[in-house]
Amino acid sequence: MAPPELDRKSALFLDLDGTLLEIAATPELVVVPPALPSVLSHLHRQLGGAVAIVSGRPIGQIDRLLAPFLASAAGEHGVSIRYADGTLEDLPVGIAVPESWREALAGAAERWPGVRIETKPHGVAVHYRLAPERESEVWQLVRDMVAPDHPWFRLIPAREAVEIGLRAASKGHAVERFMGHAPFHGRKPIFIGDDFTDEAGMSMARQFGGLGLRVADVFGGDPAQVRAWLTLGMERMEGHPPPDAAGTTP
Ligand SMILES: [Mg+2]
């Protein structure tokens, strides 16, 4: 499947790791290509602000990685949302991973070199990319903590990682909430993602008459191809001003 042509009626929902950025050995080691923030800023202007980053990372980390680009964002798989006008919304408020779970995970990380715990405001991720032989033990540990019918938390599988996150939030809910607000409302959403948690975002984009694009299927599994497609869309739109602006262009 070839990626669609981006036009000025689109809204972009973009996952970060594995979609805009190559996966690194640990989350802190990702490299942001120097041109990426500027391409995103151009697209943001061309799409009337309808660009949102929808990531498992907290919003503060998204901002730091993509600075000076600053836009709508959903962090922690949809737990936190920042709308285009800067309004912040946390859903639901006041639930955090129990301290006993955090302690048990920290203990496991000490016993298992290469296993890393990433604490987030509302959840916790366990990364085993550097210790793939620990995969089954990591899963056993988190399965013992979070039962399949746990009322508040769920396990979110990721690439060589598993996260304990809030059941009530998802990237699909994030897309739905953005689509109810300006400047996303009425636009055709295009969600691009690479991972399990992106599926909910893709399916919601399709429910709004848009597209859900898997990096593996549409971009050869290569974030560089996603960035190239965004750059091409930006250049095309630069060359073709919207009809209502044509009369005023000198
Ligand atoms: Mg991803």
Tab-separated table of N, CA, C and O in Angstrom, residues 38-123:
chain	number	residue	atom	x	y	z
A	38	SER	N	11.563	21.148	12.246
A	38	SER	CA	11.189	22.183	11.283
A	38	SER	C	10.139	21.660	10.290
A	38	SER	O	9.190	22.383	9.931
A	39	VAL	N	10.278	20.418	9.851
A	39	VAL	CA	9.268	19.829	8.955
A	39	VAL	C	7.913	19.791	9.671
A	39	VAL	O	6.877	20.159	9.106
A	40	LEU	N	7.930	19.383	10.936
A	40	LEU	CA	6.677	19.318	11.702
A	40	LEU	C	6.074	20.711	11.868
A	40	LEU	O	4.852	20.884	11.775
A	41	SER	N	6.918	21.704	12.099
A	41	SER	CA	6.408	23.075	12.264
A	41	SER	C	5.772	23.584	10.979
A	41	SER	O	4.724	24.239	11.010
A	42	HIS	N	6.409	23.298	9.834
A	42	HIS	CA	5.825	23.693	8.547
A	42	HIS	C	4.465	23.035	8.346
A	42	HIS	O	3.490	23.680	7.965
A	43	LEU	N	4.409	21.720	8.588
A	43	LEU	CA	3.151	20.987	8.405
A	43	LEU	C	2.077	21.547	9.332
A	43	LEU	O	0.911	21.691	8.959
A	44	HIS	N	2.481	21.873	10.534
A	44	HIS	CA	1.561	22.431	11.526
A	44	HIS	C	0.932	23.711	10.991
A	44	HIS	O	-0.272	23.918	11.087
A	45	ARG	N	1.738	24.558	10.376
A	45	ARG	CA	1.213	25.802	9.785
A	45	ARG	C	0.293	25.487	8.604
A	45	ARG	O	-0.800	26.036	8.479
A	46	GLN	N	0.757	24.577	7.740
A	46	GLN	CA	-0.001	24.271	6.518
A	46	GLN	C	-1.332	23.594	6.821
A	46	GLN	O	-2.301	23.744	6.071
A	47	LEU	N	-1.393	22.849	7.917
A	47	LEU	CA	-2.617	22.125	8.267
A	47	LEU	C	-3.415	22.873	9.330
A	47	LEU	O	-4.232	22.289	10.037
A	48	GLY	N	-3.184	24.141	9.443
A	48	GLY	CA	-3.958	24.950	10.388
A	48	GLY	C	-3.808	24.507	11.828
A	48	GLY	O	-4.720	24.678	12.635
A	49	GLY	N	-2.676	23.891	12.148
A	49	GLY	CA	-2.434	23.456	13.525
A	49	GLY	C	-2.853	22.021	13.801
A	49	GLY	O	-2.700	21.536	14.929
A	50	ALA	N	-3.384	21.329	12.775
A	50	ALA	CA	-3.911	19.975	13.002
A	50	ALA	C	-2.823	18.910	12.909
A	50	ALA	O	-2.841	18.030	12.050
A	51	VAL	N	-1.836	19.010	13.784
A	51	VAL	CA	-0.782	17.999	13.906
A	51	VAL	C	-0.659	17.672	15.389
A	51	VAL	O	-0.497	18.571	16.210
A	52	ALA	N	-0.770	16.392	15.719
A	52	ALA	CA	-0.625	15.984	17.117
A	52	ALA	C	0.366	14.830	17.209
A	52	ALA	O	0.360	13.923	16.379
A	53	ILE	N	1.218	14.887	18.221
A	53	ILE	CA	2.100	13.765	18.522
A	53	ILE	C	1.385	12.915	19.572
A	53	ILE	O	0.941	13.427	20.596
A	54	VAL	N	1.256	11.621	19.289
A	54	VAL	CA	0.517	10.712	20.174
A	54	VAL	C	1.475	9.593	20.568
A	54	VAL	O	1.744	8.688	19.781
A	55	SER	N	2.002	9.681	21.776
A	55	SER	CA	3.131	8.833	22.158
A	55	SER	C	2.888	8.148	23.501
A	55	SER	O	2.013	8.539	24.270
A	56	GLY	N	3.692	7.137	23.781
A	56	GLY	CA	3.686	6.554	25.115
A	56	GLY	C	4.508	7.368	26.094
A	56	GLY	O	4.404	7.199	27.301
A	57	ARG	N	5.316	8.273	25.569
A	57	ARG	CA	6.138	9.115	26.443
A	57	ARG	C	5.282	10.202	27.090
A	57	ARG	O	4.299	10.646	26.494
A	58	PRO	N	5.688	10.669	28.276
A	58	PRO	CA	5.003	11.835	28.849
A	58	PRO	C	5.182	13.061	27.945
A	58	PRO	O	6.179	13.156	27.212
A	59	ILE	N	4.219	13.996	28.000
A	59	ILE	CA	4.238	15.155	27.104
A	59	ILE	C	5.527	15.970	27.247
A	59	ILE	O	6.079	16.450	26.256
A	60	GLY	N	6.031	16.114	28.469
A	60	GLY	CA	7.264	16.874	28.676
A	60	GLY	C	8.425	16.316	27.873
A	60	GLY	O	9.239	17.066	27.325
A	61	GLN	N	8.492	15.004	27.798
A	61	GLN	CA	9.574	14.373	27.006
A	61	GLN	C	9.379	14.589	25.513
A	61	GLN	O	10.336	14.799	24.777
A	62	ILE	N	8.126	14.526	25.073
A	62	ILE	CA	7.840	14.782	23.654
A	62	ILE	C	8.330	16.184	23.303
A	62	ILE	O	9.010	16.395	22.294
A	63	ASP	N	7.986	17.150	24.147
A	63	ASP	CA	8.377	18.545	23.898
A	63	ASP	C	9.889	18.699	23.851
A	63	ASP	O	10.429	19.378	22.974
A	64	ARG	N	10.581	18.071	24.802
A	64	ARG	CA	12.046	18.221	24.844
A	64	ARG	C	12.686	17.610	23.601
A	64	ARG	O	13.593	18.181	23.017
A	65	LEU	N	12.179	16.449	23.194
A	65	LEU	CA	12.786	15.783	22.034
A	65	LEU	C	12.581	16.578	20.754
A	65	LEU	O	13.466	16.630	19.904
A	66	LEU	N	11.394	17.175	20.583
A	66	LEU	CA	11.065	17.800	19.303
A	66	LEU	C	11.246	19.314	19.312
A	66	LEU	O	10.925	19.981	18.327
A	67	ALA	N	11.745	19.874	20.416
A	67	ALA	CA	11.922	21.326	20.500
A	67	ALA	C	12.712	21.824	19.302
A	67	ALA	O	13.631	21.147	18.855
A	68	PRO	N	12.355	23.004	18.754
A	68	PRO	CA	11.360	23.953	19.256
A	68	PRO	C	9.927	23.679	18.784
A	68	PRO	O	9.055	24.500	19.050
A	69	PHE	N	9.691	22.550	18.129
A	69	PHE	CA	8.325	22.238	17.705
A	69	PHE	C	7.463	22.016	18.954
A	69	PHE	O	7.819	21.273	19.850
A	70	LEU	N	6.319	22.667	18.991
A	70	LEU	CA	5.421	22.576	20.146
A	70	LEU	C	4.003	22.580	19.603
A	70	LEU	O	3.622	23.510	18.896
A	71	ALA	N	3.249	21.516	19.893
A	71	ALA	CA	1.907	21.451	19.308
A	71	ALA	C	1.017	20.590	20.191
A	71	ALA	O	1.364	20.265	21.320
A	72	SER	N	-0.131	20.219	19.636
A	72	SER	CA	-1.022	19.311	20.339
A	72	SER	C	-0.273	18.013	20.603
A	72	SER	O	0.522	17.560	19.777
A	73	ALA	N	-0.549	17.417	21.758
A	73	ALA	CA	0.161	16.182	22.092
A	73	ALA	C	-0.683	15.340	23.024
A	73	ALA	O	-1.458	15.849	23.824
A	74	ALA	N	-0.516	14.018	22.883
A	74	ALA	CA	-1.083	13.077	23.847
A	74	ALA	C	0.070	12.267	24.390
A	74	ALA	O	0.862	11.712	23.630
A	75	GLY	N	0.207	12.219	25.717
A	75	GLY	CA	1.293	11.486	26.350
A	75	GLY	C	0.783	10.246	27.053
A	75	GLY	O	-0.422	10.114	27.324
A	76	GLU	N	1.696	9.348	27.336
A	76	GLU	CA	1.379	8.108	28.065
A	76	GLU	C	0.189	7.373	27.446
A	76	GLU	O	-0.755	7.006	28.131
A	77	HIS	N	0.231	7.211	26.132
A	77	HIS	CA	-0.802	6.454	25.399
A	77	HIS	C	-2.186	7.056	25.581
A	77	HIS	O	-3.190	6.335	25.629
A	78	GLY	N	-2.261	8.368	25.728
A	78	GLY	CA	-3.579	9.011	25.787
A	78	GLY	C	-4.034	9.415	27.180
A	78	GLY	O	-5.119	9.953	27.335
A	79	VAL	N	-3.204	9.188	28.185
A	79	VAL	CA	-3.590	9.594	29.541
A	79	VAL	C	-3.635	11.121	29.639
A	79	VAL	O	-4.582	11.693	30.180
A	80	SER	N	-2.597	11.772	29.129
A	80	SER	CA	-2.519	13.237	29.179
A	80	SER	C	-2.697	13.794	27.780
A	80	SER	O	-2.107	13.283	26.837
A	81	ILE	N	-3.483	14.854	27.705
A	81	ILE	CA	-3.702	15.488	26.403
A	81	ILE	C	-3.425	16.977	26.534
A	81	ILE	O	-3.801	17.603	27.521
A	82	ARG	N	-2.735	17.519	25.534
A	82	ARG	CA	-2.620	18.978	25.450
A	82	ARG	C	-3.244	19.392	24.131
A	82	ARG	O	-2.809	18.980	23.062
A	83	TYR	N	-4.296	20.191	24.239
A	83	TYR	CA	-5.002	20.642	23.048
A	83	TYR	C	-4.246	21.789	22.381
A	83	TYR	O	-3.297	22.345	22.944
A	84	ALA	N	-4.727	22.161	21.199
A	84	ALA	CA	-4.033	23.180	20.405
A	84	ALA	C	-3.949	24.518	21.142
A	84	ALA	O	-3.004	25.280	20.947
A	85	ASP	N	-4.939	24.813	21.984
A	85	ASP	CA	-4.910	26.100	22.703
A	85	ASP	C	-4.070	26.024	23.980
A	85	ASP	O	-4.024	26.975	24.754
A	86	GLY	N	-3.425	24.873	24.199
A	86	GLY	CA	-2.555	24.742	25.361
A	86	GLY	C	-3.234	24.126	26.580
A	86	GLY	O	-2.561	23.822	27.572
A	87	THR	N	-4.548	23.935	26.525
A	87	THR	CA	-5.266	23.325	27.652
A	87	THR	C	-4.762	21.903	27.894
A	87	THR	O	-4.631	21.111	26.963
A	88	LEU	N	-4.477	21.605	29.168
A	88	LEU	CA	-4.024	20.264	29.536
A	88	LEU	C	-5.170	19.497	30.176
A	88	LEU	O	-5.959	20.059	30.921
A	89	GLU	N	-5.237	18.199	29.868
A	89	GLU	CA	-6.301	17.372	30.420
A	89	GLU	C	-5.697	16.012	30.772
A	89	GLU	O	-5.061	15.381	29.949
A	90	ASP	N	-5.905	15.581	32.011
A	90	ASP	CA	-5.456	14.257	32.436
A	90	ASP	C	-6.668	13.366	32.630
A	90	ASP	O	-7.661	13.793	33.191
A	91	LEU	N	-6.564	12.125	32.168
A	91	LEU	CA	-7.727	11.245	32.260
A	91	LEU	C	-7.305	9.857	32.669
A	91	LEU	O	-6.505	9.254	31.971
A	92	PRO	N	-7.844	9.269	33.719
A	92	PRO	CA	-8.553	9.955	34.793
A	92	PRO	C	-7.538	10.541	35.764
A	92	PRO	O	-6.365	10.195	35.714
A	93	VAL	N	-7.984	11.381	36.624
A	93	VAL	CA	-7.060	12.084	37.520
A	93	VAL	C	-6.816	11.245	38.777
A	93	VAL	O	-7.716	10.573	39.271
A	94	GLY	N	-5.605	11.281	39.274
A	94	GLY	CA	-5.345	10.794	40.626
A	94	GLY	C	-5.107	9.306	40.790
A	94	GLY	O	-5.126	8.804	41.901
A	95	ILE	N	-4.870	8.562	39.714
A	95	ILE	CA	-4.544	7.142	39.875
A	95	ILE	C	-3.085	6.941	39.479
A	95	ILE	O	-2.682	7.335	38.394
A	96	ALA	N	-2.315	6.341	40.367
A	96	ALA	CA	-0.912	6.069	40.063
A	96	ALA	C	-0.609	4.606	40.366
A	96	ALA	O	-1.302	3.963	41.155
A	97	VAL	N	0.427	4.094	39.716
A	97	VAL	CA	0.852	2.714	39.943
A	97	VAL	C	1.201	2.540	41.429
A	97	VAL	O	1.929	3.363	41.986
A	98	PRO	N	0.696	1.477	42.108
A	98	PRO	CA	0.988	1.285	43.531
A	98	PRO	C	2.487	1.222	43.806
A	98	PRO	O	3.250	0.672	43.007
A	99	GLU	N	2.865	1.791	44.930
A	99	GLU	CA	4.280	1.827	45.310
A	99	GLU	C	4.858	0.405	45.396
A	99	GLU	O	6.004	0.173	45.023
A	100	SER	N	4.051	-0.555	45.854
A	100	SER	CA	4.563	-1.925	46.002
A	100	SER	C	4.956	-2.517	44.637
A	100	SER	O	5.928	-3.268	44.526
A	101	TRP	N	4.226	-2.175	43.612
A	101	TRP	CA	4.581	-2.647	42.265
A	101	TRP	C	5.903	-2.019	41.827
A	101	TRP	O	6.769	-2.679	41.276
A	102	ARG	N	6.000	-0.700	42.055
A	102	ARG	CA	7.238	-0.016	41.648
A	102	ARG	C	8.446	-0.636	42.341
A	102	ARG	O	9.503	-0.833	41.738
A	103	GLU	N	8.284	-0.945	43.649
A	103	GLU	CA	9.398	-1.538	44.397
A	103	GLU	C	9.748	-2.917	43.854
A	103	GLU	O	10.920	-3.252	43.694
A	104	ALA	N	8.737	-3.723	43.578
A	104	ALA	CA	8.994	-5.071	43.049
A	104	ALA	C	9.709	-4.996	41.699
A	104	ALA	O	10.614	-5.779	41.412
A	105	LEU	N	9.320	-4.024	40.878
A	105	LEU	CA	9.956	-3.870	39.563
A	105	LEU	C	11.395	-3.388	39.709
A	105	LEU	O	12.293	-3.866	39.014
A	106	ALA	N	11.600	-2.455	40.642
A	106	ALA	CA	12.964	-1.952	40.867
A	106	ALA	C	13.856	-3.100	41.345
A	106	ALA	O	15.011	-3.221	40.919
A	107	GLY	N	13.320	-3.960	42.209
A	107	GLY	CA	14.089	-5.115	42.697
A	107	GLY	C	14.458	-6.053	41.560
A	107	GLY	O	15.587	-6.540	41.485
A	108	ALA	N	13.501	-6.274	40.659
A	108	ALA	CA	13.758	-7.164	39.522
A	108	ALA	C	14.843	-6.580	38.624
A	108	ALA	O	15.725	-7.296	38.140
A	109	ALA	N	14.789	-5.264	38.424
A	109	ALA	CA	15.789	-4.627	37.563
A	109	ALA	C	17.185	-4.759	38.165
A	109	ALA	O	18.179	-4.853	37.452
A	110	GLU	N	17.243	-4.773	39.481
A	110	GLU	CA	18.548	-4.956	40.122
A	110	GLU	C	19.063	-6.374	39.914
A	110	GLU	O	20.247	-6.589	39.699
A	111	ARG	N	18.160	-7.341	39.982
A	111	ARG	CA	18.563	-8.755	39.810
A	111	ARG	C	18.903	-9.065	38.356
A	111	ARG	O	19.704	-9.947	38.077
A	112	TRP	N	18.265	-8.372	37.420
A	112	TRP	CA	18.392	-8.729	36.010
A	112	TRP	C	19.106	-7.597	35.252
A	112	TRP	O	18.453	-6.656	34.768
A	113	PRO	N	20.421	-7.683	35.123
A	113	PRO	CA	21.153	-6.616	34.420
A	113	PRO	C	20.610	-6.441	32.996
A	113	PRO	O	20.307	-7.426	32.328
A	114	GLY	N	20.459	-5.201	32.587
A	114	GLY	CA	19.949	-4.919	31.239
A	114	GLY	C	18.460	-4.632	31.230
A	114	GLY	O	17.958	-4.023	30.303
A	115	VAL	N	17.749	-5.073	32.264
A	115	VAL	CA	16.320	-4.745	32.361
A	115	VAL	C	16.199	-3.368	32.990
A	115	VAL	O	16.810	-3.088	34.019
A	116	ARG	N	15.429	-2.495	32.320
A	116	ARG	CA	15.339	-1.119	32.796
A	116	ARG	C	13.895	-0.738	33.098
A	116	ARG	O	12.984	-1.099	32.358
A	117	ILE	N	13.744	0.006	34.190
A	117	ILE	CA	12.411	0.467	34.588
A	117	ILE	C	12.301	1.944	34.237
A	117	ILE	O	13.178	2.736	34.578
A	118	GLU	N	11.250	2.289	33.522
A	118	GLU	CA	11.013	3.703	33.188
A	118	GLU	C	9.749	4.157	33.910
A	118	GLU	O	8.656	3.680	33.629
A	119	THR	N	9.933	5.051	34.866
A	119	THR	CA	8.797	5.536	35.635
A	119	THR	C	8.152	6.699	34.915
A	119	THR	O	8.833	7.611	34.458
A	120	LYS	N	6.836	6.636	34.779
A	120	LYS	CA	6.085	7.717	34.144
A	120	LYS	C	5.108	8.277	35.168
A	120	LYS	O	4.818	7.612	36.160
A	121	PRO	N	4.572	9.460	34.916
A	121	PRO	CA	3.659	10.029	35.914
A	121	PRO	C	2.491	9.096	36.273
A	121	PRO	O	2.095	9.026	37.425
A	122	HIS	N	1.938	8.360	35.297
A	122	HIS	CA	0.780	7.518	35.593
A	122	HIS	C	1.046	6.028	35.376
A	122	HIS	O	0.148	5.216	35.549
A	123	GLY	N	2.207	5.668	34.979
A	123	GLY	CA	2.460	4.261	34.685
A	123	GLY	C	3.925	3.928	34.859
A	123	GLY	O	4.714	4.730	35.362
